CSV table of C-alpha atoms in Angstrom, one decimal:
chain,number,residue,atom,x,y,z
A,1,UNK,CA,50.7,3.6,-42.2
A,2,UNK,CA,51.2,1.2,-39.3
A,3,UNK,CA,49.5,3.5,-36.9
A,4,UNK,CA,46.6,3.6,-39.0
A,5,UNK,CA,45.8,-0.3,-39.0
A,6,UNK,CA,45.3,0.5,-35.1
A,7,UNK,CA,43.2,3.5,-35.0
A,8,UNK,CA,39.9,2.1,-35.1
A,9,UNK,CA,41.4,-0.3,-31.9
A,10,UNK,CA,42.9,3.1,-30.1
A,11,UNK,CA,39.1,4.7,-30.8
A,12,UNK,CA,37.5,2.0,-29.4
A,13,UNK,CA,39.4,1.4,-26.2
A,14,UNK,CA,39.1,5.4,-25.7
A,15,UNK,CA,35.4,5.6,-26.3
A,16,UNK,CA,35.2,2.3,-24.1
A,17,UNK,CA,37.1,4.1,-21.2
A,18,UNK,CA,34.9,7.0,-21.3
A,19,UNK,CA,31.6,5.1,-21.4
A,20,UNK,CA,32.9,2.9,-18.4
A,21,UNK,CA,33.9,6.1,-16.4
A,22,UNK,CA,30.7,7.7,-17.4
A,23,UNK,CA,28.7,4.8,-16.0
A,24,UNK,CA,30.9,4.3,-12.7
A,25,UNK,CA,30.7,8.2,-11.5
A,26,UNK,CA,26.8,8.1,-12.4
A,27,UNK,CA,24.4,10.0,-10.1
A,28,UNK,CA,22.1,9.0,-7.7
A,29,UNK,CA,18.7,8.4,-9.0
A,30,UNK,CA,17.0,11.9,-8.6
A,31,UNK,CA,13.2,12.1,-8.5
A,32,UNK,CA,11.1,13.6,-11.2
A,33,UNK,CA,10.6,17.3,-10.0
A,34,UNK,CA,7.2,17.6,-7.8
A,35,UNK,CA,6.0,20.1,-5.4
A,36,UNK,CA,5.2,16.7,-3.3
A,37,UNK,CA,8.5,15.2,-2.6
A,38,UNK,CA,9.4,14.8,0.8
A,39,UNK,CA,5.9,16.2,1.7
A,40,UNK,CA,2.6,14.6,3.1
A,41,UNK,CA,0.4,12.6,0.9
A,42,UNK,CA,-2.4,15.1,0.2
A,43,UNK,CA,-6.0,13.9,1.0
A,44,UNK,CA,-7.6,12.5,-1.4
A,45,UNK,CA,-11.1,11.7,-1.9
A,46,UNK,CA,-10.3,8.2,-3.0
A,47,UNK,CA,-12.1,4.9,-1.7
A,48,UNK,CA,-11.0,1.3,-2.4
A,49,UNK,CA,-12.9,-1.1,-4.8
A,50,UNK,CA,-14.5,-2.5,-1.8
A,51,UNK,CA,-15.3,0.8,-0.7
A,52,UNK,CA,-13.8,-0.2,3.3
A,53,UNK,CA,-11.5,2.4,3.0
A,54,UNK,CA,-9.7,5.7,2.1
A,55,UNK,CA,-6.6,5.7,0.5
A,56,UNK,CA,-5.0,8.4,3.3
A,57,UNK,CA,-6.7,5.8,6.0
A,58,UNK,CA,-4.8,2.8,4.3
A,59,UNK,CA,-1.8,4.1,4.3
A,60,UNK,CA,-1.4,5.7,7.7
A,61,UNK,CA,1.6,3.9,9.1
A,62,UNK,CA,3.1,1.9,6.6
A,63,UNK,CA,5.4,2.0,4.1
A,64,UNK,CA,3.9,1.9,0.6
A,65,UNK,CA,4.2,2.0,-2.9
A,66,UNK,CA,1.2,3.5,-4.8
A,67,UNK,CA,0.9,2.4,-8.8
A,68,UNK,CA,-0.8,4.9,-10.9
A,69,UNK,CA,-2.3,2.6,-13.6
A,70,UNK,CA,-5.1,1.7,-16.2
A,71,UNK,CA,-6.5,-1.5,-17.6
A,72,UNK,CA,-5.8,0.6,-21.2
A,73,UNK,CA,-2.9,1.5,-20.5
A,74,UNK,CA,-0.2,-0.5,-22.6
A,75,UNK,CA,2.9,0.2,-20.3
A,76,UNK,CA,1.1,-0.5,-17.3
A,77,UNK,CA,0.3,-4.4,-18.6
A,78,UNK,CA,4.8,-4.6,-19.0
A,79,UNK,CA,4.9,-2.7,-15.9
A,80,UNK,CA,2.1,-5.1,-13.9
A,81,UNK,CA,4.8,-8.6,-13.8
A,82,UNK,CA,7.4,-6.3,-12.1
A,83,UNK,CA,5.1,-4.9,-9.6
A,84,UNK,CA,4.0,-8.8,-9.0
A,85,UNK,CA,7.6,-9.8,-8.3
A,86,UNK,CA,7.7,-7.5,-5.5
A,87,UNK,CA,4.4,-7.2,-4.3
A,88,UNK,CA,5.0,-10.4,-1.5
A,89,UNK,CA,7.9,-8.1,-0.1
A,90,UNK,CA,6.1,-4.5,-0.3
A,91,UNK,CA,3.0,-3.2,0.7
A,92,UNK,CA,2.1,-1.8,-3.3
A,93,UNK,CA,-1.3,-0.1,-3.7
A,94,UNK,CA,-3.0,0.6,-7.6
A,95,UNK,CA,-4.4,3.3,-7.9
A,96,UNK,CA,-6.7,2.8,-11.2
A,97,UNK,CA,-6.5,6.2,-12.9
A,98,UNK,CA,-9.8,6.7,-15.4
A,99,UNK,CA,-11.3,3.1,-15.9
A,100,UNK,CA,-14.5,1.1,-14.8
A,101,UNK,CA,-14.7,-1.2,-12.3
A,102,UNK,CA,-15.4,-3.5,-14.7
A,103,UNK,CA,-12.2,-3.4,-16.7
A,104,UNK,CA,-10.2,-3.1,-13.8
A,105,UNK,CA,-11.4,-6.3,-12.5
A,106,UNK,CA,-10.5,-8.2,-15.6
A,107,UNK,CA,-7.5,-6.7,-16.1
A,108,UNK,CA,-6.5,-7.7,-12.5
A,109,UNK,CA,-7.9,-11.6,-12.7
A,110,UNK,CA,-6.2,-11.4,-16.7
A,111,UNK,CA,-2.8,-10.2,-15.0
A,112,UNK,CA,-2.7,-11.3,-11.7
A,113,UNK,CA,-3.0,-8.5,-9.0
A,114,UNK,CA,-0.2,-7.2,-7.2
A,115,UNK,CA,-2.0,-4.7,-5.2
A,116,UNK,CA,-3.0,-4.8,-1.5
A,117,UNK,CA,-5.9,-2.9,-2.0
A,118,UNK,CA,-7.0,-1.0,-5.3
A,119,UNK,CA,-8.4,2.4,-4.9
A,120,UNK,CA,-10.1,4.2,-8.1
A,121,UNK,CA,-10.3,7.8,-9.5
A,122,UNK,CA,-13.1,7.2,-12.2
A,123,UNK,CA,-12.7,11.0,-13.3
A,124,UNK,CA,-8.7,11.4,-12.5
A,125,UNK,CA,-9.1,15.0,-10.7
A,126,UNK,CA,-7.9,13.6,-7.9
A,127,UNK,CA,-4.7,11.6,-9.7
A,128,UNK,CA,-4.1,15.5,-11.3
A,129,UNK,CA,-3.9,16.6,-8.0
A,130,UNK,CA,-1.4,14.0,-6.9
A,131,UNK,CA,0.9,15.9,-9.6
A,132,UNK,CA,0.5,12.9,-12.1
A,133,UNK,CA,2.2,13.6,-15.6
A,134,UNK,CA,0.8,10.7,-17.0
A,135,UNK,CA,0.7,6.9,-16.5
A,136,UNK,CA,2.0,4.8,-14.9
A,137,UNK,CA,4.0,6.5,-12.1
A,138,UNK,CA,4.4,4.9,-8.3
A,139,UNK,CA,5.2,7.0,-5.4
A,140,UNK,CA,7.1,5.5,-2.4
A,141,UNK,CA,5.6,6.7,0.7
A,142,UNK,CA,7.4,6.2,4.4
A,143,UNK,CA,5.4,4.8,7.6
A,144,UNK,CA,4.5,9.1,8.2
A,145,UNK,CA,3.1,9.5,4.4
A,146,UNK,CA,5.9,11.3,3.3
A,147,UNK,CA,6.6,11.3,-0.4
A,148,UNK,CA,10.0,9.9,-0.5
A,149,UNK,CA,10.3,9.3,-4.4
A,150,UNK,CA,7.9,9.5,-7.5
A,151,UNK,CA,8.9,7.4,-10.5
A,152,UNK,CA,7.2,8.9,-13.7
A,153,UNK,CA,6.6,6.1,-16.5
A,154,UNK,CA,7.1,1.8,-16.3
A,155,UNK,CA,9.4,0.3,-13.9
A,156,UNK,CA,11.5,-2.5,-14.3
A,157,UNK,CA,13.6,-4.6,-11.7
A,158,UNK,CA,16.5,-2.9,-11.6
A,159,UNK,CA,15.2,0.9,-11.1
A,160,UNK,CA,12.6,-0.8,-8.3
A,161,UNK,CA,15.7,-2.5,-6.3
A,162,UNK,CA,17.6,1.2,-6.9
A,163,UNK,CA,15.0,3.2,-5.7
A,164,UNK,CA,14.6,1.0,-3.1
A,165,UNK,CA,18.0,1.1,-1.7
A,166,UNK,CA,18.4,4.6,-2.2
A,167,UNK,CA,15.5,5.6,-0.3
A,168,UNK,CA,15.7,2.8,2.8
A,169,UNK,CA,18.9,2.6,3.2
């Protein structure tokens, strides 16, 4: 009778041990299967809002981050404050997937813009190509345009300073 007036105590510290050694002895973050990974970024027939430059030209030697994204797209707006608290310390590109000019202006000057430079794929044939599953997703590219990750979905802090780590240092 005793013991029973600790069992829901004995559960709890078991179930509590388990969920602590499940989180401890977790993987590394593994990227979302796709043909591209650790592969050139293909050429794309993308220009920039400004129409200055190709999105293979702009990133040529640099590392990047390139944001899949649309102004009507509701997980890109939670997304969007994220990408702003990193964008002084990364080079992050958006890559407006679907959308006018028009509403990705104000959605930028609504949001703030954490881009670089904004490049646009009115029809999205060339975002499919890219392997896109839907949006948003951001691929980090090294200085050679290597795919080095692709994060399907909206990121928050914590998976950005992961990825990050993982794939730097």
């Amino acid at each position: 009778m005793k013991l029973l007036k600790f069992l829901p105590l004995i559960i709890f510290l078991i179930v509590s041990i388990f969920l602590y050694n499940k989180i401890k002895h977790q993987k590394k973050l593994e990227p979302l299967s796709s043909a591209l990974i650790a592969k050139k970024f293909p050429s794309l027939k993308i220009n920039s809002l400004d129409n200055n430059d190709t999105i293979n030209d702009f990133i040529k030697n640099r590392f990047v981050i390139i944001n899949i994204f649309a102004s009507w797209c509701a997980p890109c707006r939670i997304e969007h404050e994220v990408l702003k608290s990193f964008s002084q310390e990364y080079t992050i590109i958006g890559l407006a997937y679907k959308d006018s000019i028009e509403n990705i202006e104000s959605f930028l000057n609504e949001l703030g813009n954490p881009y670089k430079k904004v490049f646009y794929d009115f029809s999205g044939k060339e975002s499919i190509n890219l392997g896109l599953y839907g949006i948003p997703e951001t691929f980090f590219v090294n200085k050679n345009s290597k795919i080095l990750y692709k994060h399907v979905g909206p990121i928050n802090k914590m998976e950005f300073k992961k990825i990050i780590s993982e794939i730097i240092h």
